[in-house]
Each structure stands twice: as C-alpha cells, then as structure tokens.
Coordinates of C-alpha atoms and ligand atoms in Angstrom, one line a residue:
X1 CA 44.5 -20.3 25.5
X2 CA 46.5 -19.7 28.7
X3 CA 46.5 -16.1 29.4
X4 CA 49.8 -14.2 29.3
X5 CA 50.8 -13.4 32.8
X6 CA 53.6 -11.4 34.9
X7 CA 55.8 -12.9 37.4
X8 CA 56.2 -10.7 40.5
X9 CA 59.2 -10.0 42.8
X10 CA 58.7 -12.9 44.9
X11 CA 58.1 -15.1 42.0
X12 CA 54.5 -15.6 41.7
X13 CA 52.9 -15.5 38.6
X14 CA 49.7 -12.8 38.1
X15 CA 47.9 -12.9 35.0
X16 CA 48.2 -9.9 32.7
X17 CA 44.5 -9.1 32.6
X18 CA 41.8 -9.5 35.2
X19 CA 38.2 -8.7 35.6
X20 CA 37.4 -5.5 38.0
X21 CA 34.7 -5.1 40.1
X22 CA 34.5 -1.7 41.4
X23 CA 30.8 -0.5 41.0
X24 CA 29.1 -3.7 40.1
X25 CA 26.5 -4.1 41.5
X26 CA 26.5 -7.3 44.1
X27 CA 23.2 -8.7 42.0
X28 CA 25.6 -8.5 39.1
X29 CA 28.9 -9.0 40.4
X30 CA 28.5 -13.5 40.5
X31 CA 27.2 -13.5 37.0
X32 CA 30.3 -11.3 35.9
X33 CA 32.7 -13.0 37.3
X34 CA 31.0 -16.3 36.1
X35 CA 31.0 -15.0 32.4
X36 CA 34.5 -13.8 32.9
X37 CA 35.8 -17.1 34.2
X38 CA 34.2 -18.5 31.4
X39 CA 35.8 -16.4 29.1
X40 CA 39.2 -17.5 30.1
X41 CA 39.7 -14.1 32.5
X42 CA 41.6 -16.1 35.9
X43 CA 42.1 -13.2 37.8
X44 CA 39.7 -10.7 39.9
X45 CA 40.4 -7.9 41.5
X46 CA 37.7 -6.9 44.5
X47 CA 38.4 -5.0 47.4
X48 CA 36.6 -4.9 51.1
X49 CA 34.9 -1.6 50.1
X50 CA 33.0 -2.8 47.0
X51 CA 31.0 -4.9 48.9
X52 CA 30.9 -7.5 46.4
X53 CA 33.5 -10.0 48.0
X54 CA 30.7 -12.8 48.9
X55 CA 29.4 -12.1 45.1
X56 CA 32.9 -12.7 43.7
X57 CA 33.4 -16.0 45.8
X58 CA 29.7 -17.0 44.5
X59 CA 30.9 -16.6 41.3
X60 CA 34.4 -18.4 41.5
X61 CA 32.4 -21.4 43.1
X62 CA 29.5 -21.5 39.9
X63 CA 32.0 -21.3 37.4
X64 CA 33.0 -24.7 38.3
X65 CA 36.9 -24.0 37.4
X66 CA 39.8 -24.8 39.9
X67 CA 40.2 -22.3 42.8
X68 CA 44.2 -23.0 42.4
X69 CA 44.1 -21.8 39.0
X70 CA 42.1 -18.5 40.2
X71 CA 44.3 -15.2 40.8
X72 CA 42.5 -13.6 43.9
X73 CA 43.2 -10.1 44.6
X74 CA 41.4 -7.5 47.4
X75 CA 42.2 -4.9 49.2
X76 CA 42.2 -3.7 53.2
X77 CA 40.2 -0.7 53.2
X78 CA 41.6 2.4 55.6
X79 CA 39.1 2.1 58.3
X80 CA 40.9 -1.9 58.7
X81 CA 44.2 -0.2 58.9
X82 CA 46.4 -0.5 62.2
X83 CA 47.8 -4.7 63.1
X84 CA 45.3 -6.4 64.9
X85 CA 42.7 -4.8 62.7
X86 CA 44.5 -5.6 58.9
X87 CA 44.8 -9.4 60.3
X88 CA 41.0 -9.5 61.4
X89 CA 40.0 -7.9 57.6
X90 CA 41.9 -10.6 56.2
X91 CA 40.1 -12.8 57.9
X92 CA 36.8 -11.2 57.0
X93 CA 37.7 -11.3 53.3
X94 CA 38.5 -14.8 53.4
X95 CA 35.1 -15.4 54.9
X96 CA 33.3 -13.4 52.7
X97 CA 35.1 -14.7 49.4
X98 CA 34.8 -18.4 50.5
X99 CA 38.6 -19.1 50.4
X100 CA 41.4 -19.6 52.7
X101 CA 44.3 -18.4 50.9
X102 CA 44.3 -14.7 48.4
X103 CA 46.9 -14.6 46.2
X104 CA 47.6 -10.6 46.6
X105 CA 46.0 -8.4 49.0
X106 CA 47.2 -4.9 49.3
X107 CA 46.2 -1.6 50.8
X108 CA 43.5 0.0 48.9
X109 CA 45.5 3.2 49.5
X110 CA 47.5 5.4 51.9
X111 CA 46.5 7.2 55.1
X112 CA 48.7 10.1 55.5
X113 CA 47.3 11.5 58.2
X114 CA 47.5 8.1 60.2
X115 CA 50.8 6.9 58.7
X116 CA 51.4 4.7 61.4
X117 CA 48.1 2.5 61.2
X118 CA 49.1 2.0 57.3
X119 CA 52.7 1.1 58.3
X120 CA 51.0 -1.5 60.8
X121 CA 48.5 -2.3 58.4
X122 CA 51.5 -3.5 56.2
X123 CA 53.6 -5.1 58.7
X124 CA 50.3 -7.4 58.9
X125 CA 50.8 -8.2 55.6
X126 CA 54.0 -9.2 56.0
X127 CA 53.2 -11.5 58.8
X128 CA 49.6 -13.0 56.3
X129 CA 52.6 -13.8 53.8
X130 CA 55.3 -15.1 56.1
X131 CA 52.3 -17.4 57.4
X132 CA 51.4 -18.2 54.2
X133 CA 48.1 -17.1 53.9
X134 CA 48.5 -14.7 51.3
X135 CA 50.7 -15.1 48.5
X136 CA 51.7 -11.5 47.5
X137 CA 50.9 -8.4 49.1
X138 CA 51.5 -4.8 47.7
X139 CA 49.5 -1.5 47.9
X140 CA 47.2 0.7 46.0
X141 CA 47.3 4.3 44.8
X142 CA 50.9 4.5 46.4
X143 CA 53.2 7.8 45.2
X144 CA 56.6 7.7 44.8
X145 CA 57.2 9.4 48.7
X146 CA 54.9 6.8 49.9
X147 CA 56.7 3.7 48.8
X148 CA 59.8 5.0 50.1
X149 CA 58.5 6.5 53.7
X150 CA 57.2 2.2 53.6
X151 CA 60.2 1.1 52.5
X152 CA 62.1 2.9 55.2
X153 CA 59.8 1.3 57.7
X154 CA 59.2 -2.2 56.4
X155 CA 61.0 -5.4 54.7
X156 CA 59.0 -7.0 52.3
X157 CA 58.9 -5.0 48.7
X158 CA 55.1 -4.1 47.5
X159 CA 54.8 -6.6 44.7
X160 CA 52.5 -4.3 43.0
X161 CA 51.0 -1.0 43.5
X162 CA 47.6 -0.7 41.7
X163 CA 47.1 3.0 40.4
X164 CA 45.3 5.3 38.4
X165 CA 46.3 4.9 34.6
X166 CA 45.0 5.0 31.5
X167 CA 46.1 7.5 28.4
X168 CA 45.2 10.4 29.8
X169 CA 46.8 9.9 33.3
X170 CA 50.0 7.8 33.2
X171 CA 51.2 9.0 36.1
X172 CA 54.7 8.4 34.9
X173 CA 57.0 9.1 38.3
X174 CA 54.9 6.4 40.0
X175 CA 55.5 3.6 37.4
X176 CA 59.0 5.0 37.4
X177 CA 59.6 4.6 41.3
X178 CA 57.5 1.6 40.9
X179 CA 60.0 0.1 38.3
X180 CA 63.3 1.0 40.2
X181 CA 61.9 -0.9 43.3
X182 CA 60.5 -3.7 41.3
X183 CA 57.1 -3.0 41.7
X184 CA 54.5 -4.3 39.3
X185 CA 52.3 -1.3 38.2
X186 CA 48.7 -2.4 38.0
X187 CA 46.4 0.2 35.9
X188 CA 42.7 0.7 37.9
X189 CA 40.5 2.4 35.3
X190 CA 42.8 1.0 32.4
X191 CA 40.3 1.4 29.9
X192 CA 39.7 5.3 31.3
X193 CA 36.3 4.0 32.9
X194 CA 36.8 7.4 35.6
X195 CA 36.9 9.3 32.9
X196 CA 33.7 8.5 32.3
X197 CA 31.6 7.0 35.4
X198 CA 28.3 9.2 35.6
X199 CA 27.8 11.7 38.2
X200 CA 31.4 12.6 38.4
X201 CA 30.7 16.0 36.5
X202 CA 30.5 16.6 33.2
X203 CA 33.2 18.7 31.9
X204 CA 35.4 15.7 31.8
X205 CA 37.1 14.1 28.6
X206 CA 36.5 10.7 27.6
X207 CA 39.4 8.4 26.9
X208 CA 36.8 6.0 25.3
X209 CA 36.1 8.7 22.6
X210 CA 39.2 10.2 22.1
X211 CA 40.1 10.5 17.9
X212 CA 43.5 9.1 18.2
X213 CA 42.3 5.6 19.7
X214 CA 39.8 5.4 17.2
X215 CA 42.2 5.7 14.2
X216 CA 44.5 3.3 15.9
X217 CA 41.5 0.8 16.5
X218 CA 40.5 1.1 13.7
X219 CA 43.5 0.3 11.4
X220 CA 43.4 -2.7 13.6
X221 CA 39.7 -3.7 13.3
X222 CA 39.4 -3.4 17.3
X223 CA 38.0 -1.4 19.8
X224 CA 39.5 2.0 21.7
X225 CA 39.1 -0.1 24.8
X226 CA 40.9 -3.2 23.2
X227 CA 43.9 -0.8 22.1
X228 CA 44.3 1.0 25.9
X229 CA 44.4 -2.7 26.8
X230 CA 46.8 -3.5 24.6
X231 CA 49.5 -0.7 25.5
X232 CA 49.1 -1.9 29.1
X233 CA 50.1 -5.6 27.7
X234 CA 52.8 -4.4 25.9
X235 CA 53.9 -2.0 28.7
X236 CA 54.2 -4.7 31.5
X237 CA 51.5 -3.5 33.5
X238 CA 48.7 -5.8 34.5
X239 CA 44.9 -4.2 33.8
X240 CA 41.6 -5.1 35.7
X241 CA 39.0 -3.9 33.1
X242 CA 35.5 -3.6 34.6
X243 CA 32.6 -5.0 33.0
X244 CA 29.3 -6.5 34.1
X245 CA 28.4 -6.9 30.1
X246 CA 29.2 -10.6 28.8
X247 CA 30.1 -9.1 25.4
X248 CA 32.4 -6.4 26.7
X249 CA 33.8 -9.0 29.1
X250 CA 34.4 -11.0 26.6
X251 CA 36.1 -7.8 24.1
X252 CA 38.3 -6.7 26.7
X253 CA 40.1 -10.4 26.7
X254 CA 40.1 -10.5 23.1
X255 CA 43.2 -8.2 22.9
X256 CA 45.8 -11.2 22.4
X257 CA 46.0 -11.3 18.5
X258 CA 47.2 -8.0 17.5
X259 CA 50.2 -5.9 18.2
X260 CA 50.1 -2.4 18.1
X261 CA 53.9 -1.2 16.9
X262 CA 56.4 1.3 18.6
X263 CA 54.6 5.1 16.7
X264 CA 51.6 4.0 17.8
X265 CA 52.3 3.2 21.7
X266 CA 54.0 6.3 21.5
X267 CA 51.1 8.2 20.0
X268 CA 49.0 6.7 22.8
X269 CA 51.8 7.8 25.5
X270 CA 51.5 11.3 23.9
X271 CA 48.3 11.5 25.3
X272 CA 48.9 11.7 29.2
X273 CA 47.7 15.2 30.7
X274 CA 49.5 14.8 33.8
X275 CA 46.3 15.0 35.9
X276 CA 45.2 12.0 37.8
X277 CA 40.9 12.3 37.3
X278 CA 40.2 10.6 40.6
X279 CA 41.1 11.7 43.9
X280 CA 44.6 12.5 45.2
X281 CA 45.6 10.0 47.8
X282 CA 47.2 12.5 49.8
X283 CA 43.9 14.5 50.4
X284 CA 41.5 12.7 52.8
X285 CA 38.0 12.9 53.7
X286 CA 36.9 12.1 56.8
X287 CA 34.5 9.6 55.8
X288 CA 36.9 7.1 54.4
X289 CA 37.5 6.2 58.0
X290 CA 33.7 6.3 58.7
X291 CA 33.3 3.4 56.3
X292 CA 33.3 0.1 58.8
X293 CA 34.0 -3.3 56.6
X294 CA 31.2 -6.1 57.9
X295 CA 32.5 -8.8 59.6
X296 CA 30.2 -10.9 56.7
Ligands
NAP1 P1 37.5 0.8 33.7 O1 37.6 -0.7 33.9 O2 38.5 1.5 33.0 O3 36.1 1.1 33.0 C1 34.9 0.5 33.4 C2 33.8 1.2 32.6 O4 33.9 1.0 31.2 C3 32.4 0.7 33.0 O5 31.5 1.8 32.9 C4 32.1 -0.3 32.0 O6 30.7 -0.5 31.8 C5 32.7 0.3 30.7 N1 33.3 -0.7 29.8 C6 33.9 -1.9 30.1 N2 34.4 -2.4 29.0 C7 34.0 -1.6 27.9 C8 34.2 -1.7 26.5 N3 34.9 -2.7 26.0 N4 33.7 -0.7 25.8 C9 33.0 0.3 26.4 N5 32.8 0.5 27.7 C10 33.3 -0.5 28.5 O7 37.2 1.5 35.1 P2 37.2 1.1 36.6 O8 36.0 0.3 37.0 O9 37.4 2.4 37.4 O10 38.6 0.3 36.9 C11 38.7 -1.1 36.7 C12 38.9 -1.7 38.1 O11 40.0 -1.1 38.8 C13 37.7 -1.6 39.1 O12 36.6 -2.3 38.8 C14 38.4 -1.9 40.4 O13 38.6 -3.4 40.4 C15 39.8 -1.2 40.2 N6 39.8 0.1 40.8 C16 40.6 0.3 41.8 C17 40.7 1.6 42.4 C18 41.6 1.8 43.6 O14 41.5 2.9 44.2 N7 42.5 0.9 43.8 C19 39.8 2.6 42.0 C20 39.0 2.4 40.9 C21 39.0 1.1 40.3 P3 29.9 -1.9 31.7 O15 30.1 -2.6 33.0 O16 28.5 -1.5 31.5 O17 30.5 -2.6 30.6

C-alpha cells in the first residue's frame, strides 16, 4: 500500500510518516533504514548533526528500492549557517548520503544570537531550490516570531517547520502561525520519545505511559505509540518516529487501518502541558556552534 502523503506549498508530495534517525546509532542506522524501506516507510528524516547521513545513504542503496520514490530530508546544522557555508553543507550531505538531489532540507533550528547567518543560511536555500537541487526547503524548531522576522527577510515560504510535538507539548501557536503561512508542521518526538530518552533526568512524565492513551489503544487493539501517530495522521502533520527495532518499525507504520473519532482526538489534545520538554530554541549554548559538520 502506498503510503498516505501531504502535498506541500510548492506542490511536492511528502509522505505522512517517515523513519527518524536522531540517536541511532551509525552501526544501526543502515539496517533501520533498510527494515524501514522494507516496511513500506519512503521517507527519512536525518540531519548533519546525527552523524548518520553516510549510514542512511547505505541503507537507501541496500534496500534495493528506487531513489525517485525515496523522500530525503536533513538538516544544516548552526555551525553551517552563513551563504557560502549552507551551500558547502549541502554539498557535504549530498556526499555523505550518496545522492545528488534532497527532497527537503531545512534549518535544524534558529540562531538568535547570529540572526543574520540563519537569514543567509536560508537565502542559500532558496538559491539550492531555484537551482534545483533541493526540492523543498523549510526550517526546524521555528517559533511563531521567527517565521515572521524570516519572512520579513526572505521570499520563499518554509514548506515545513519540524518541531517539538507530541501530547504533552503541542505547541499550539506554532502549528497555528505555521497553518496561516502554509507551513506543514512536522512533529520530532511524535511518539513523546524526549519524554523519555535516558539521561535526561528522571522527574519527567512519559507520554508512552500515560492512562488515557492506553484506554484509547486499547479500545482499538493498538499501541499508545500507534494512537499519538494516528492523531498526527488525522491532524495533517507529518511524523518521523524513531526506531532502530524492526518490530517497532514495523508498529509505527501499522497505524493506517483504524480511525480514532473526534472525543478521542480531543481527549488526546486535552493532554498538552504547554511546556516544550526539550530545549527552547531561543536559549543557546555555546557549543552548538563548536560542533563542526565533516566534510565526509
Ligand atoms: P520518538 O520518535 O518520539 O521516540 C523514539 C523513542 O521511542 C526511541 O527511544 C525508540 O526506541 C522508542 N520507540 C520507537 N517506537 C516505539 C514503539 N512503537 N513503542 C515503544 N517505544 C518506541 O523521538 P525522537 O527520536 O526524539 O524523534 C523522532 C525523530 O525526530 C528523530 O529521530 C529525528 O529524526 C527528529 N528529531 C528532530 C529534532 C530537531 O531538533 N529537529 C529533535 C529531536 C528529534 P527504539 O529505537 O529502541 O525502538
């Protein structure tokens, strides 16, 4: 089965679910994306600072599938930013993923403190999609008074900004900005995975356990993570679930047979706490610029 997929602002079709890569590990990373291919997943979502790109192209190639019928996303991490610096990281995740063309690349997030280098990082966007070398581009972890400080300085519309969002953080002025400018919101951690990565403290609720998913999963005879995906689905926001497990893989595309009805999307909505659980864009360390991206 074809999966379901949204059509951006400039036209080009994104599948609705993808396969995340954030933490997996690069010995990992080819066989996941293998299974997920596999599995009838034809998007991935990487990004220059998981260090997996190579591993992603490794396994696009041994899945054996079409690269034209592959979604590519990545992102240009903050120490790329600036012109001349966002064209030479596209160059070196092409090189690294095997490919010429991506089909989205965005920001991985804003640099308020060097606004300038992200608007320049953008503009080289724009000029990777004018020359046809990228298909869409867009930005990541975007709030509503950065898309409109980048829309007062650009001319291409984000075609989606990839955020923080899951039950418990909805973020709901972002996917409302995001809507009025025709921005496809993307949900990172859509099944609440940084409400749960370990290390990050342990005072922190799990989305995965929370009662009200279960009872909703389990009137359907599927899983709390199948059910957060499903609400994305039925949202219009495209999900990148991370997995390196081939049977979770496979559960978290096995969402396309059920329909979850209007009291329970709205018991799941009832569930936002307003907080975001990973960091706030607008506060910077100085080490996210101390992070060079190898040239392969
Ligand atoms: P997530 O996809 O919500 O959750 C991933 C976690 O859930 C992993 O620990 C995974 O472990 C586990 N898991 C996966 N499927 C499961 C299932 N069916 N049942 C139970 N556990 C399951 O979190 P995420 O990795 O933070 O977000 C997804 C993707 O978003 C990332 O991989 C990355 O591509 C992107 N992202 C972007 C940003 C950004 O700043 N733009 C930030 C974070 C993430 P196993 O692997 O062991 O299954």
């Amino acid at each position: 089965m074809a999966t379901p997929t949204f059509t951006l602002n400039n036209g080009v079709e994104i599948p609705a679910i993808g396969l995340g890569v954030y933490q997996s590990a690069p010995d990992e990373t080819a066989a996941a994306v293998e299974a997920a291919l596999r599995t009838g997943y034809r998007h991935i979502d990487t990004a220059a600072a998981y260090r997996n790109e190579r591993q992603v192209g490794e396994g696009i190639r041994a899945s054996g599938i079409d690269r034209a019928e592959i979604f590519i996303e990545t992102k240009v991490w903050v120490s790329d930013f600036g012109y001349d610096e966002t064209l030479h990281a596209f160059e070196k995740a092409t090189r690294k993923l095997g490919v010429d063309q991506l089909d989205l690349l965005i920001l991985h997030q804003p640099a308020p403190s060097r606004w300038e280098k992200t608007v320049a990082a953008y503009k080289a966007l724009e000029t990777l999609l004018a020359d046809g070398r990228v298909r869409s581009i867009g930005v990541s972890n975007f709030k509503p008074e950065h898309l409109a400080n980048l829309a007062d300085a650009t001319d291409v519309v984000p075609a989606v900004n990839q955020i923080e969002l899951h039950p418990y953080s909805a973020q709901r002025a972002t996917q409302v900005a995001d809507a009025e400018r025709g921005i496809l919101t993307q949900a990172w951690s859509p099944i609440g995975g940084i409400t749960f990565y370990p290390g990050w403290g342990e005072q922190r609720r799990n989305v995965m356990e929370d009662p009200a998913l279960a009872a909703i999963a389990g009137a359907h005879g599927k899983t709390a993570a199948q059910v957060m995906l499903r609400w994305h689905l039925q949202q219009g926001r495209s999900a990148i679930p991370k997995s390196t497990n081939p049977a979770r893989i496979a559960e978290n595309f096995d969402i396309f047979d059920f329909e979850l009805d209007d009291a329970q999307l709205a018991q799941i909505d009832a569930l936002d706490t307003d907080r975001r659980s990973g960091p706030d864009p607008d506060v910077e360390r100085a080490e996210m610029f101390d992070m060079p991206i190898a040239e392969d």
